[in-house]
Short mmCIF file of C-alpha atoms in Angstrom, two decimals:
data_model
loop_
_atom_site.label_atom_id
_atom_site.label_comp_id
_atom_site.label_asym_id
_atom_site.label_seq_id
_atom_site.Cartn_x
_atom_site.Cartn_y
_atom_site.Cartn_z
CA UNK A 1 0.00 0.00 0.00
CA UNK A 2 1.49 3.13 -1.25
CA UNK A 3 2.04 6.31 1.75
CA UNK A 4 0.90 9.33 1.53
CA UNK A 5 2.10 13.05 1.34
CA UNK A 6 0.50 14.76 4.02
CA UNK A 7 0.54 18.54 4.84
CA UNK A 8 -0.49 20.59 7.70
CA UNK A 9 -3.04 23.64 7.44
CA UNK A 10 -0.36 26.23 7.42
CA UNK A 11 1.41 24.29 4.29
CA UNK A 12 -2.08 24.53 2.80
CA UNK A 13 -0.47 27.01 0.16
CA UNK A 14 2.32 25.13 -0.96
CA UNK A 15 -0.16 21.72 -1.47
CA UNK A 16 -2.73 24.59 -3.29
CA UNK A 17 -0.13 25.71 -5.62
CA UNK A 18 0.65 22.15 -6.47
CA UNK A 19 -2.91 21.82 -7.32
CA UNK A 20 -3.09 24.72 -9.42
CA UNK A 21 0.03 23.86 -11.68
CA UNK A 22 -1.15 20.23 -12.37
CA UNK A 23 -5.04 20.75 -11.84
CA UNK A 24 -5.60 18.31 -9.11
CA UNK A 25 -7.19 18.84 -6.46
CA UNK A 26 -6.55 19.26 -2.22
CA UNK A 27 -8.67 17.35 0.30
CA UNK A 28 -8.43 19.07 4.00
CA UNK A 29 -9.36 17.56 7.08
CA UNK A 30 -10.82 19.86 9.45
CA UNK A 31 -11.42 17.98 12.40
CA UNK A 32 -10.14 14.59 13.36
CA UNK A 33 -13.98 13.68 12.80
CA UNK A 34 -15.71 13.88 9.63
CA UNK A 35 -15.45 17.69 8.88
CA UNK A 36 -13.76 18.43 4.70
CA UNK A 37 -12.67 21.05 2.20
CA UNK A 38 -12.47 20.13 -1.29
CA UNK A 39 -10.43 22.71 -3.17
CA UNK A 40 -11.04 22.00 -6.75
CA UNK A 41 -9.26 24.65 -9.15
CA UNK A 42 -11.00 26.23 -11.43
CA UNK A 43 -10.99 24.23 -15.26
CA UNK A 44 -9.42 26.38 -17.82
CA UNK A 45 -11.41 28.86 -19.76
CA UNK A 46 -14.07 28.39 -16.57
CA UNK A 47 -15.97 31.59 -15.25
CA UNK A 48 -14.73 32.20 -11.73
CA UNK A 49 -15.12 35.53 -9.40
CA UNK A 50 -12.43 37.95 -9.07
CA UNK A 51 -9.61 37.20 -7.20
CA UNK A 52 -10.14 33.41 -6.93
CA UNK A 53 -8.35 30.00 -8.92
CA UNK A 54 -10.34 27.58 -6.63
CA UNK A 55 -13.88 26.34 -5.84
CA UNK A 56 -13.99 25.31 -2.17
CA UNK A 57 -16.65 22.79 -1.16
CA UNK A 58 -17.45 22.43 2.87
CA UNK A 59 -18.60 19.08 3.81
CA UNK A 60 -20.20 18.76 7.15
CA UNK A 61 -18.93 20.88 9.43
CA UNK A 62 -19.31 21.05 13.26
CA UNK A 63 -15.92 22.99 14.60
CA UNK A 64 -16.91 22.84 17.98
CA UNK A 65 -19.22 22.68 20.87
CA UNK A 66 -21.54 19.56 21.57
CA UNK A 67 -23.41 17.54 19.61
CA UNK A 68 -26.70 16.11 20.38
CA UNK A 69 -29.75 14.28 19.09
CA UNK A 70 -32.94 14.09 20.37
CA UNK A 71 -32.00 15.46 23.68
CA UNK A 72 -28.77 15.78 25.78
CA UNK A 73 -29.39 13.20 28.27
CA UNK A 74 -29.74 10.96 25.62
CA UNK A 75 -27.10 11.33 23.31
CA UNK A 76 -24.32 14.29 23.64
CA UNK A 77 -20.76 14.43 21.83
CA UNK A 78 -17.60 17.16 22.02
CA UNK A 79 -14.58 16.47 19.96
CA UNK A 80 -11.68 15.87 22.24
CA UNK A 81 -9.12 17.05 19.75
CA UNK A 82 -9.14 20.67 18.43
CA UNK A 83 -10.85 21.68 14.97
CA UNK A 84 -7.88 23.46 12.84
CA UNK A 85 -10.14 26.49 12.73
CA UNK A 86 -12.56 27.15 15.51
CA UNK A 87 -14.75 29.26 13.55
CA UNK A 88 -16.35 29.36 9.65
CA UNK A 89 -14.94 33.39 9.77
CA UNK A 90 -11.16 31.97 10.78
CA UNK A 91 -11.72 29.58 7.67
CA UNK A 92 -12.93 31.83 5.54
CA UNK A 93 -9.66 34.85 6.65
CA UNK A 94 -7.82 31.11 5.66
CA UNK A 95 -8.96 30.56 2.40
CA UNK A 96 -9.37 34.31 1.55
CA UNK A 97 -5.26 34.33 2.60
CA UNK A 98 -4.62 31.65 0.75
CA UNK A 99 -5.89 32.33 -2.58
CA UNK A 100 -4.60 36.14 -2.43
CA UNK A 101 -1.02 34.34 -2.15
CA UNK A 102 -1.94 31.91 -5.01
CA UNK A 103 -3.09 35.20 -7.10
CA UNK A 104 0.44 37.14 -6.01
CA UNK A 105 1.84 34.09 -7.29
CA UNK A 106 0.76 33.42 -10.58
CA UNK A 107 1.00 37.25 -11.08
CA UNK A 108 4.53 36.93 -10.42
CA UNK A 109 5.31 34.11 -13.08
CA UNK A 110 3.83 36.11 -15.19
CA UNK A 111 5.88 39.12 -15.05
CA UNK A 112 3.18 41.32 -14.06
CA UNK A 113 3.89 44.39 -11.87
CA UNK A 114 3.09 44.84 -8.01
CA UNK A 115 -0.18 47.19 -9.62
CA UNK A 116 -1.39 44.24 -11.32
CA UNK A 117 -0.82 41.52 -8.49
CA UNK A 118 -3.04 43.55 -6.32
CA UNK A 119 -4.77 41.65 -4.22
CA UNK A 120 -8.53 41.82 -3.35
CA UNK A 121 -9.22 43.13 -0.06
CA UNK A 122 -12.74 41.11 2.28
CA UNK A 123 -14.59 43.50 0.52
CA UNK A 124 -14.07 41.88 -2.60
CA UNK A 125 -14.29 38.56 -1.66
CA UNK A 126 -17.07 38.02 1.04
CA UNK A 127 -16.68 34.50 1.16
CA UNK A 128 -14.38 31.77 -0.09
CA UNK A 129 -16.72 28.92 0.69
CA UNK A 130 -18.43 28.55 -2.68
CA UNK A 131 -20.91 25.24 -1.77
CA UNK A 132 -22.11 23.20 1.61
CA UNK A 133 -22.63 19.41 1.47
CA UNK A 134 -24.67 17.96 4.37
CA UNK A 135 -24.76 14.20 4.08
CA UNK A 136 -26.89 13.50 7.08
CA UNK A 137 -29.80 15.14 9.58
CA UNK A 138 -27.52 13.99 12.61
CA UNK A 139 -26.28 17.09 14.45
CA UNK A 140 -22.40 15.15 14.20
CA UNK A 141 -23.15 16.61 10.16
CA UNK A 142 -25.74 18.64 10.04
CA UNK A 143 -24.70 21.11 12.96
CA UNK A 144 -26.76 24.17 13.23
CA UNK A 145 -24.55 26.21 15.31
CA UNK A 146 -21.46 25.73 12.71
CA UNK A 147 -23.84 26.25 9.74
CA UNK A 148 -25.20 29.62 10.46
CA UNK A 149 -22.01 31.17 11.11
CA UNK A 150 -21.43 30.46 6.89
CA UNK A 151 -22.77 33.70 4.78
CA UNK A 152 -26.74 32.74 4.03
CA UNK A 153 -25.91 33.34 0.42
CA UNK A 154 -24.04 29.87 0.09
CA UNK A 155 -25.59 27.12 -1.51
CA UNK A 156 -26.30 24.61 0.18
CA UNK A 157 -26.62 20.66 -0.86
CA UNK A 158 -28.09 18.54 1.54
CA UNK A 159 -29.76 15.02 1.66
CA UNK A 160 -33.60 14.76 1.82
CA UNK A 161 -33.86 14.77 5.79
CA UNK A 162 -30.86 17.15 6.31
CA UNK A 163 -32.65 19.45 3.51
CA UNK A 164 -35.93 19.91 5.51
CA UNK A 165 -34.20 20.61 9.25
CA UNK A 166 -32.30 23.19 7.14
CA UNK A 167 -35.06 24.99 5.30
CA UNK A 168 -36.99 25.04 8.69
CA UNK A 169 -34.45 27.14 10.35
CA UNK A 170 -35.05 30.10 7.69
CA UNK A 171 -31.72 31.03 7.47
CA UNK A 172 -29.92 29.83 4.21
CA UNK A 173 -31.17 31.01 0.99
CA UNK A 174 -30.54 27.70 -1.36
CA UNK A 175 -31.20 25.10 -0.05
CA UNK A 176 -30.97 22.11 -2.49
CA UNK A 177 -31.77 18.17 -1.79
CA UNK A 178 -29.03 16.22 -3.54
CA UNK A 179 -30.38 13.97 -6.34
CA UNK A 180 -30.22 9.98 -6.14
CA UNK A 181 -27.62 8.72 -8.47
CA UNK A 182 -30.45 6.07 -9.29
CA UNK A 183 -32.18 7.94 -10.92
CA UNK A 184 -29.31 9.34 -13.48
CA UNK A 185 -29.84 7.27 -17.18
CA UNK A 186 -28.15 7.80 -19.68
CA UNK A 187 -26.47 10.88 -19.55
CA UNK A 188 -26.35 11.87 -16.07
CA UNK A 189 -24.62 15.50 -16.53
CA UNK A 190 -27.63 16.32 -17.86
CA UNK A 191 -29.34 16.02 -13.99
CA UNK A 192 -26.99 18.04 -12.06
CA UNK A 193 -28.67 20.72 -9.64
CA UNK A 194 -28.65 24.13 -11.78
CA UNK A 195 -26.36 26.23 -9.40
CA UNK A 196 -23.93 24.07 -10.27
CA UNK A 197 -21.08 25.13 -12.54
CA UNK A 198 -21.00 22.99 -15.93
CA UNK A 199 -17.94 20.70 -14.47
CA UNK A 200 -19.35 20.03 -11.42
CA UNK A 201 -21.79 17.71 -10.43
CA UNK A 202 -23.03 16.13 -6.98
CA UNK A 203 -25.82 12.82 -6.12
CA UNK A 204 -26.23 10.36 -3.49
CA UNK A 205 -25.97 7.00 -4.18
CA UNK A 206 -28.76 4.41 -1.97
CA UNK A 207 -29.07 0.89 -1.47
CA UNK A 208 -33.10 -0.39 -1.36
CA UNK A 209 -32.58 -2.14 2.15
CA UNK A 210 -31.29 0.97 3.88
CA UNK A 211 -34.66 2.75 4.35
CA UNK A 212 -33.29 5.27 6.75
CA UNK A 213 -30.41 5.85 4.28
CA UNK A 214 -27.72 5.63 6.91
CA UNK A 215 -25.55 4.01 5.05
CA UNK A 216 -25.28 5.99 2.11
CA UNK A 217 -22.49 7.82 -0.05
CA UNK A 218 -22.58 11.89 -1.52
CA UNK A 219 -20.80 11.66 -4.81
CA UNK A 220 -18.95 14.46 -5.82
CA UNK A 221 -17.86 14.51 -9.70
CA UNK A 222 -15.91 17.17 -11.29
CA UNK A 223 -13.65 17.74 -14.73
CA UNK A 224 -10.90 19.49 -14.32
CA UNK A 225 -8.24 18.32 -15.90
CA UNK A 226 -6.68 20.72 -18.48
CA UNK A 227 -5.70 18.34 -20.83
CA UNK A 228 -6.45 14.34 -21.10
CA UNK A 229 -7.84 12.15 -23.54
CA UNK A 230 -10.06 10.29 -21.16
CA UNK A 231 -13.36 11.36 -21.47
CA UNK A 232 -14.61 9.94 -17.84
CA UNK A 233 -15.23 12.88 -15.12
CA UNK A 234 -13.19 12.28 -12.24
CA UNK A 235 -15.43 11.75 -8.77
CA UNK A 236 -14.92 11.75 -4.90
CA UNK A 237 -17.05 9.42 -2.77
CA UNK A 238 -17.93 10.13 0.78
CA UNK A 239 -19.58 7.87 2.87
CA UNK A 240 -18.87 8.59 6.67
CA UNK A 241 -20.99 6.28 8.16
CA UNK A 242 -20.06 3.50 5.00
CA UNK A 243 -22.05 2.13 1.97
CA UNK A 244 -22.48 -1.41 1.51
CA UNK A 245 -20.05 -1.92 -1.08
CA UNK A 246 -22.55 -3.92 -4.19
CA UNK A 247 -24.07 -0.50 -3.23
CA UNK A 248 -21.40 1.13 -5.83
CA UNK A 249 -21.64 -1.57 -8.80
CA UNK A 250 -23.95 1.08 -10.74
CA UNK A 251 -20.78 3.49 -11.07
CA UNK A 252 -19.42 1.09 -13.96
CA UNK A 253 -22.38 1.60 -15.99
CA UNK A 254 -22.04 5.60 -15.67
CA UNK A 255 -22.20 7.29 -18.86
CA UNK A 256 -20.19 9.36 -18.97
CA UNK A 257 -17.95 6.74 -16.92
CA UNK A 258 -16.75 8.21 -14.06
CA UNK A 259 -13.22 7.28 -12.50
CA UNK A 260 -13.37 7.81 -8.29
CA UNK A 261 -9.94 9.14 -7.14
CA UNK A 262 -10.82 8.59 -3.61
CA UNK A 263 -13.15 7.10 -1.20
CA UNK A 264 -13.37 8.67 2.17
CA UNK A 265 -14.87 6.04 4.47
CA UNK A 266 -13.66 4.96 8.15
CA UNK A 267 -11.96 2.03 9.49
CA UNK A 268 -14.01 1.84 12.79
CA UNK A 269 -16.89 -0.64 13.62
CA UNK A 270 -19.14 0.73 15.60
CA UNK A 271 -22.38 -0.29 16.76
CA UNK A 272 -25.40 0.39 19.38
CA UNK A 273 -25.79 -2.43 21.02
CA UNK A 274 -26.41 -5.19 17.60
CA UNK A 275 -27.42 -1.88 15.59
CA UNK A 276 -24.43 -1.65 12.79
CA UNK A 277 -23.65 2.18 12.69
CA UNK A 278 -20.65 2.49 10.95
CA UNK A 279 -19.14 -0.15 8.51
CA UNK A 280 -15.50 0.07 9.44
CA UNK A 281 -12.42 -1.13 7.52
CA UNK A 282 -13.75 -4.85 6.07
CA UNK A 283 -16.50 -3.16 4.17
CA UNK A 284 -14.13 -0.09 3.32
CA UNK A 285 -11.68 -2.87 1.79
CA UNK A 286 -14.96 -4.46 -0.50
CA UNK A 287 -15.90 -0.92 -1.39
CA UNK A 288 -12.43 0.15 -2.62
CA UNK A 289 -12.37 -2.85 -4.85
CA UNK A 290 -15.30 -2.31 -5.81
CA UNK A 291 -15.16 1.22 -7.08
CA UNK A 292 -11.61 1.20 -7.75
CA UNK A 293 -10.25 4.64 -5.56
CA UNK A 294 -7.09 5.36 -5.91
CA UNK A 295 -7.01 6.74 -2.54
CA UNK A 296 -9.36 5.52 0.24
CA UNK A 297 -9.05 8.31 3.21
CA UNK A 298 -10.60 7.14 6.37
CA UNK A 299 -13.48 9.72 7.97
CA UNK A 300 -15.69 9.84 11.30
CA UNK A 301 -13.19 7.53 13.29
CA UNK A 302 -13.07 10.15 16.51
CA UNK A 303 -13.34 9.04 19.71
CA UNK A 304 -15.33 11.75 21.07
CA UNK A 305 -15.75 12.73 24.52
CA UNK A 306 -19.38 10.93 24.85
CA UNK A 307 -22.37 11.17 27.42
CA UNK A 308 -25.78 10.06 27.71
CA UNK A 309 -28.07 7.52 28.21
CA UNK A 310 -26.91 5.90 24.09
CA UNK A 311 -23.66 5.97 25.15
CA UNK A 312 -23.55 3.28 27.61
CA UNK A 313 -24.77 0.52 24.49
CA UNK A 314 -22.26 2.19 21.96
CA UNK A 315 -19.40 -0.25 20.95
CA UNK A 316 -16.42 0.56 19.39
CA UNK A 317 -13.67 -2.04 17.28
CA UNK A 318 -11.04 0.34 16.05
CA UNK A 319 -9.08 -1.45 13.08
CA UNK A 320 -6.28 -0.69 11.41
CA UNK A 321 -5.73 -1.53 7.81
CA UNK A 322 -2.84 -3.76 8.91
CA UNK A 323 -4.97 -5.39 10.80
CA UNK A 324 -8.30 -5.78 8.70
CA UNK A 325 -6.18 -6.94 5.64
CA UNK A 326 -4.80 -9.55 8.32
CA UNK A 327 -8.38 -10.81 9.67
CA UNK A 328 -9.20 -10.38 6.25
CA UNK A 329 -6.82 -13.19 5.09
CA UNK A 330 -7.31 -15.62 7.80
CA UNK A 331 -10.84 -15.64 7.61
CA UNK A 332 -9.99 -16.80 3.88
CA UNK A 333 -7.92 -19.38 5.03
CA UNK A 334 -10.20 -20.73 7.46
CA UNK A 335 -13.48 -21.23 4.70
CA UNK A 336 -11.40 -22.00 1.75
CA UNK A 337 -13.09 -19.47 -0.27
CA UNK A 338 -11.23 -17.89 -2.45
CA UNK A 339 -13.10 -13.84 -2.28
CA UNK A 340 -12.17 -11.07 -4.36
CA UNK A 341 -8.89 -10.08 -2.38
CA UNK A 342 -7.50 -7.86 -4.78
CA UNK A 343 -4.10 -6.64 -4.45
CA UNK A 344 -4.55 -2.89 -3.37
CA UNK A 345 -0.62 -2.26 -2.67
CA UNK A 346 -1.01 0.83 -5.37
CA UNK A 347 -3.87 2.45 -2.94
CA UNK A 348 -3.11 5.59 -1.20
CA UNK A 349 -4.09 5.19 1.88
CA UNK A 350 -4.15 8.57 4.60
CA UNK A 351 -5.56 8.84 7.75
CA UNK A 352 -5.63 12.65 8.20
CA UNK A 353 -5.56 14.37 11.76
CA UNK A 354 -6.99 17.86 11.93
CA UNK A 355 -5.55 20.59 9.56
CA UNK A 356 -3.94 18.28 7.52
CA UNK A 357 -4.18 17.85 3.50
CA UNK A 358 -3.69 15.91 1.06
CA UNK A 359 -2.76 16.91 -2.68
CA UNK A 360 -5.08 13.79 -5.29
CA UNK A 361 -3.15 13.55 -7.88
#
């Protein structure tokens, strides 16, 4: 299994500028939960605003404070390590840093004078955050406090539940439910939300015997590479709580294909009491092979400071990948079936702690 290249928040630039001469594009962890920024650059010859090379997309965030559901005294979380950036204004001064270097650079290489590499002052740029993804109603994604600090101008995607506790707060004005990948024949660019920019594109993929749609996946897909023959969009899978992974056979019969450069999905098992929450690393391993990531970045694996009444029934079996490609093999040996145990040595695998990033290349 191939390492990674990890970079801390404050090395954010040099990962962005990488991005920006080969058009890839920079995942950022947060939190050491489930909290994202995708930094996609802009495709060239794409309409952007002033002052900007990159489209960031915020994927549930909840920077701090509790957590709860239903009611305190039955369930209540804090993260017990820091967020990078306690507050959506300290990302926002961040990103609105970051690309003003990124704009002093490229002004630089070429040859333009301090005039022209002027950079934008806030009052040119409000915000930096360009698009919200909410992949679940549960305050651990869909955190009210965190999500009304962002500018009520950003759009917001959201899944169906998610989509209605948003709208009833009044606050953000778009508010769009994210369309099932089910239900995209054919030519599925065709589907995407209108906000979206041409080379974007964003649906949630379903299995029929998760009703609740807890184990579910928000596919991201994006073109942005400046110059390739292969005419399949490239697309980012997130599925913090795990999908089940026959759950992503329909991807092959995409048309346009689409190629997934990474899965984020997390290595713990965790259940309440014999409910299966999240999927852990044994699914994560069938999913990877099944959608073929060339990275597979773990999400959600926290260990929160817990309390209430739930928390007495959760259970917890943190796995490494070492380890699950170990059980994974003896459990082979000992039925004699031969399952699809795919070599993944060329998989990038990252476990990211908070503020780190990694460039996808």
């Amino acid at each position: 299994m191939a390492g990674t290249n990890m970079k801390p928040l404050r090395s954010l630039q040099d990962a962005i500028h990488d991005a920006l001469q080969q058009s890839r594009p920079v995942l950022t962890h947060l939190n050491a939960d489930t909290s994202w920024v995708l930094s996609l650059p802009y495709p060239v010859g794409a309409s952007h605003p002033a002052g900007r090379r990159l489209f960031h997309i915020l994927i549930d965030p909840w920077l701090q404070g509790p957590q709860s559901d239903l009611a305190s005294w039955f369930s209540q979380q804090w993260h017990v390590i820091a967020s990078s950036v306690q507050t959506i204004s300290e990302l926002n001064a961040c990103l609105e840093n970051l690309e003003a270097s990124v704009q002093i650079q490229c002004s630089r290489s070429l040859g333009q004078t301090n005039d022209a590499s002027r950079t934008h002052s806030h009052a040119d740029v409000l915000s930096c955050i360009d698009m919200v993804v909410v992949s679940h109603e549960f305050t651990d994604h869909c955190n009210r406090a965190t999500l009304q600090e962002i500018p009520r101008n950003t759009p917001v995607f959201a899944t169906q539940a998610a989509a209605s506790l948003i709208l009833s707060w009044h606050y953000f004005h778009q508010v769009h439910c994210i369309p099932s990948f089910s239900n995209w024949k054919h030519d599925w660019k065709k589907t995407l939300p209108i906000p979206l920019p041409s080379w974007l594109g964003i649906a949630r993929i379903t299995t029929k015997k998760d009703a609740l749609y807890f184990h579910s996946a928000i596919l991201i897909t994006f073109d942005i590479r400046s110059s390739s023959t292969d005419e399949s969009i490239e697309g980012i899978i997130y599925t913090p709580h795990g999908i089940p992974a026959d759950g992503l056979e329909m991807l092959s019969s995409a048309e346009p294909g689409i190629s997934v450069l990474a899965l984020l999905h997390g290595l713990h098992d965790i259940k309440i009491t014999v409910k299966q929450l999240n999927l852990g690393a044994h699914n994560a391993l069938r999913a990877q092979r099944v959608c073929g990531a060339k990275y597979w970045i773990s999400t959600h694996d926290e260990v929160k400071k817990a309390g209430g009444l739930i928390n007495h029934f959760l259970k917890r079996k943190k796995w490494t990948i070492e380890d699950a490609l170990k059980e994974e093999e003896r459990k082979k040996e000992k039925t004699g079936i031969d399952g699809p145990l795919a070599d993944i040595r060329d998989v990038h695998f990252a476990n990211l702690a908070s503020g780190q990033s990694l460039l996808l290349h």
